[in-house]
Amino acid sequence: MQFKVESRIGVVAPPERLWSFIADLASWDQWNPVETGVSGAVGYGGAVSLTERIPGLPERVVTAKVSDWTPNSQLVWVEKRGFLFTVARFYEIETLGPENCILANGVIYSGLRGELAFDKQKKAIKPAVVAISEALKAAAEG
């Protein structure tokens, strides 16, 4: 079973502009209020490392693998938390027109303990993914 927290927001910018912020992992500190110190490679199987600072939850270091990516469209990485559950982190861009798109970002919990982790963290995670959406929108439109 999967449990998802997601934020969707309209952005007045071309998808390539949004993607330029998402794909440049080293610059996330400049716009992302939650995921900082990001390093790694955008590509299948690429490793991603970052510090996650979600208000109301302990700060933690995340190490994950890119499981899917499509330039100007999506980035997904998966973090295995033991053998009991996984957390997939995603950024998706839906093109509406040459200068307009929808940005979605969120977290999907799955596995045996995914429901328990989701229940404990969902109240803190929703405002965090909304803050990320708003910050990325502001950066892309600015």
Short mmCIF file of C-alpha atoms in Angstrom, two decimals:
data_model
loop_
_atom_site.label_atom_id
_atom_site.label_comp_id
_atom_site.label_asym_id
_atom_site.label_seq_id
_atom_site.Cartn_x
_atom_site.Cartn_y
_atom_site.Cartn_z
CA MET A 1 0.00 0.00 0.00
CA GLN A 2 1.16 3.55 -0.75
CA PHE A 3 0.57 6.80 1.11
CA LYS A 4 1.21 10.13 -0.59
CA VAL A 5 1.64 13.77 0.39
CA GLU A 6 1.67 16.16 -2.56
CA SER A 7 1.58 19.85 -3.40
CA ARG A 8 0.58 21.17 -6.83
CA ILE A 9 0.99 24.79 -7.92
CA GLY A 10 0.69 26.75 -11.16
CA VAL A 11 3.87 28.41 -12.39
CA VAL A 12 4.15 31.16 -15.00
CA ALA A 13 7.46 30.05 -16.48
CA PRO A 14 8.55 27.58 -19.15
CA PRO A 15 9.13 24.02 -17.99
CA GLU A 16 12.80 24.34 -18.96
CA ARG A 17 13.22 27.14 -16.43
CA LEU A 18 11.69 25.07 -13.62
CA TRP A 19 13.83 22.11 -14.64
CA SER A 20 16.98 24.23 -14.53
CA PHE A 21 16.40 24.76 -10.79
CA ILE A 22 15.48 21.11 -10.11
CA ALA A 23 18.38 19.61 -12.07
CA ASP A 24 21.02 21.89 -10.51
CA LEU A 25 21.24 20.03 -7.20
CA ALA A 26 24.14 22.13 -5.91
CA SER A 27 22.00 25.31 -6.06
CA TRP A 28 19.07 23.99 -4.02
CA ASP A 29 20.34 25.88 -0.95
CA GLN A 30 19.46 29.10 -2.81
CA TRP A 31 15.75 28.34 -3.17
CA ASN A 32 14.75 25.22 -1.18
CA PRO A 33 13.81 25.92 2.46
CA VAL A 34 13.61 22.22 3.43
CA GLU A 35 16.17 20.18 1.44
CA THR A 36 19.64 21.66 1.74
CA GLY A 37 23.23 20.60 1.19
CA VAL A 38 22.09 18.62 -1.84
CA SER A 39 24.70 16.80 -3.87
CA GLY A 40 24.64 13.99 -6.35
CA ALA A 41 23.82 13.22 -9.96
CA VAL A 42 20.58 13.47 -11.87
CA GLY A 43 20.55 10.24 -13.89
CA TYR A 44 19.28 6.69 -13.53
CA GLY A 45 20.82 5.14 -10.44
CA GLY A 46 22.53 8.40 -9.51
CA ALA A 47 23.10 8.94 -5.80
CA VAL A 48 21.54 11.93 -4.06
CA SER A 49 22.49 13.15 -0.60
CA LEU A 50 20.90 16.01 1.31
CA THR A 51 19.93 17.36 4.69
CA GLU A 52 16.19 17.44 5.30
CA ARG A 53 14.92 20.11 7.70
CA ILE A 54 11.16 19.71 8.16
CA PRO A 55 9.76 21.85 11.00
CA GLY A 56 8.38 19.56 13.71
CA LEU A 57 10.60 16.61 12.76
CA PRO A 58 14.25 15.90 13.59
CA GLU A 59 16.79 17.07 11.02
CA ARG A 60 18.15 14.13 9.08
CA VAL A 61 20.58 13.24 6.34
CA VAL A 62 18.99 11.49 3.37
CA THR A 63 20.87 9.21 1.00
CA ALA A 64 18.84 8.00 -1.96
CA LYS A 65 19.05 6.71 -5.54
CA VAL A 66 17.46 8.35 -8.57
CA SER A 67 14.84 5.91 -9.80
CA ASP A 68 13.38 7.97 -12.63
CA TRP A 69 14.00 11.22 -14.40
CA THR A 70 12.95 12.92 -17.59
CA PRO A 71 14.47 16.31 -18.45
CA ASN A 72 11.94 19.16 -18.15
CA SER A 73 9.41 16.73 -16.71
CA GLN A 74 10.31 14.74 -13.57
CA LEU A 75 12.85 13.71 -10.98
CA VAL A 76 12.20 10.82 -8.58
CA TRP A 77 14.53 9.38 -5.98
CA VAL A 78 13.95 6.52 -3.59
CA GLU A 79 15.27 6.17 -0.06
CA LYS A 80 15.16 2.71 1.49
CA ARG A 81 14.55 2.81 5.22
CA GLY A 82 15.63 -0.65 6.18
CA PHE A 83 13.62 -3.50 4.72
CA LEU A 84 10.33 -2.26 6.19
CA PHE A 85 9.54 0.69 3.94
CA THR A 86 10.71 3.07 1.25
CA VAL A 87 10.18 6.75 0.66
CA ALA A 88 9.97 8.09 -2.89
CA ARG A 89 10.54 11.83 -3.33
CA PHE A 90 9.27 13.37 -6.55
CA TYR A 91 9.24 16.58 -8.55
CA GLU A 92 7.00 16.67 -11.64
CA ILE A 93 6.41 19.38 -14.23
CA GLU A 94 3.24 19.29 -16.34
CA THR A 95 3.46 21.61 -19.35
CA LEU A 96 0.34 23.65 -20.03
CA GLY A 97 1.81 26.02 -22.62
CA PRO A 98 5.14 27.56 -23.60
CA GLU A 99 5.18 29.82 -20.52
CA ASN A 100 2.92 27.92 -18.09
CA CYS A 101 3.11 24.68 -16.17
CA ILE A 102 2.00 22.85 -13.07
CA LEU A 103 4.65 21.90 -10.52
CA ALA A 104 3.95 18.92 -8.30
CA ASN A 105 6.26 17.73 -5.56
CA GLY A 106 5.74 15.28 -2.79
CA VAL A 107 6.55 12.11 -0.93
CA ILE A 108 5.21 8.56 -1.33
CA TYR A 109 5.57 6.06 1.51
CA SER A 110 5.31 2.34 0.76
CA GLY A 111 6.14 -0.97 2.38
CA LEU A 112 5.28 -2.73 5.61
CA ARG A 113 5.91 0.24 7.88
CA GLY A 114 5.07 2.95 5.36
CA GLU A 115 1.64 3.56 6.87
CA LEU A 116 3.04 3.99 10.38
CA ALA A 117 5.74 6.44 9.21
CA PHE A 118 3.20 8.31 7.09
CA ASP A 119 0.77 8.66 10.00
CA LYS A 120 3.52 10.02 12.26
CA GLN A 121 4.91 12.50 9.73
CA LYS A 122 2.08 13.63 7.42
CA LYS A 123 1.10 16.71 9.46
CA ALA A 124 4.67 18.04 9.27
CA ILE A 125 5.37 16.97 5.69
CA LYS A 126 2.39 18.67 4.00
CA PRO A 127 3.46 22.23 4.97
CA ALA A 128 7.04 21.36 3.97
CA VAL A 129 6.12 20.25 0.44
CA VAL A 130 3.88 23.33 0.08
CA ALA A 131 6.81 25.55 1.15
CA ILE A 132 9.05 23.85 -1.42
CA SER A 133 6.46 24.40 -4.19
CA GLU A 134 6.07 28.06 -3.30
CA ALA A 135 9.82 28.62 -3.11
CA LEU A 136 10.48 26.92 -6.47
CA LYS A 137 7.61 28.86 -8.08
CA ALA A 138 9.08 32.14 -6.77
CA ALA A 139 12.55 31.25 -8.03
CA ALA A 140 11.29 30.26 -11.50
CA GLU A 141 9.03 33.28 -11.88
CA GLY A 142 11.56 35.72 -10.41
#
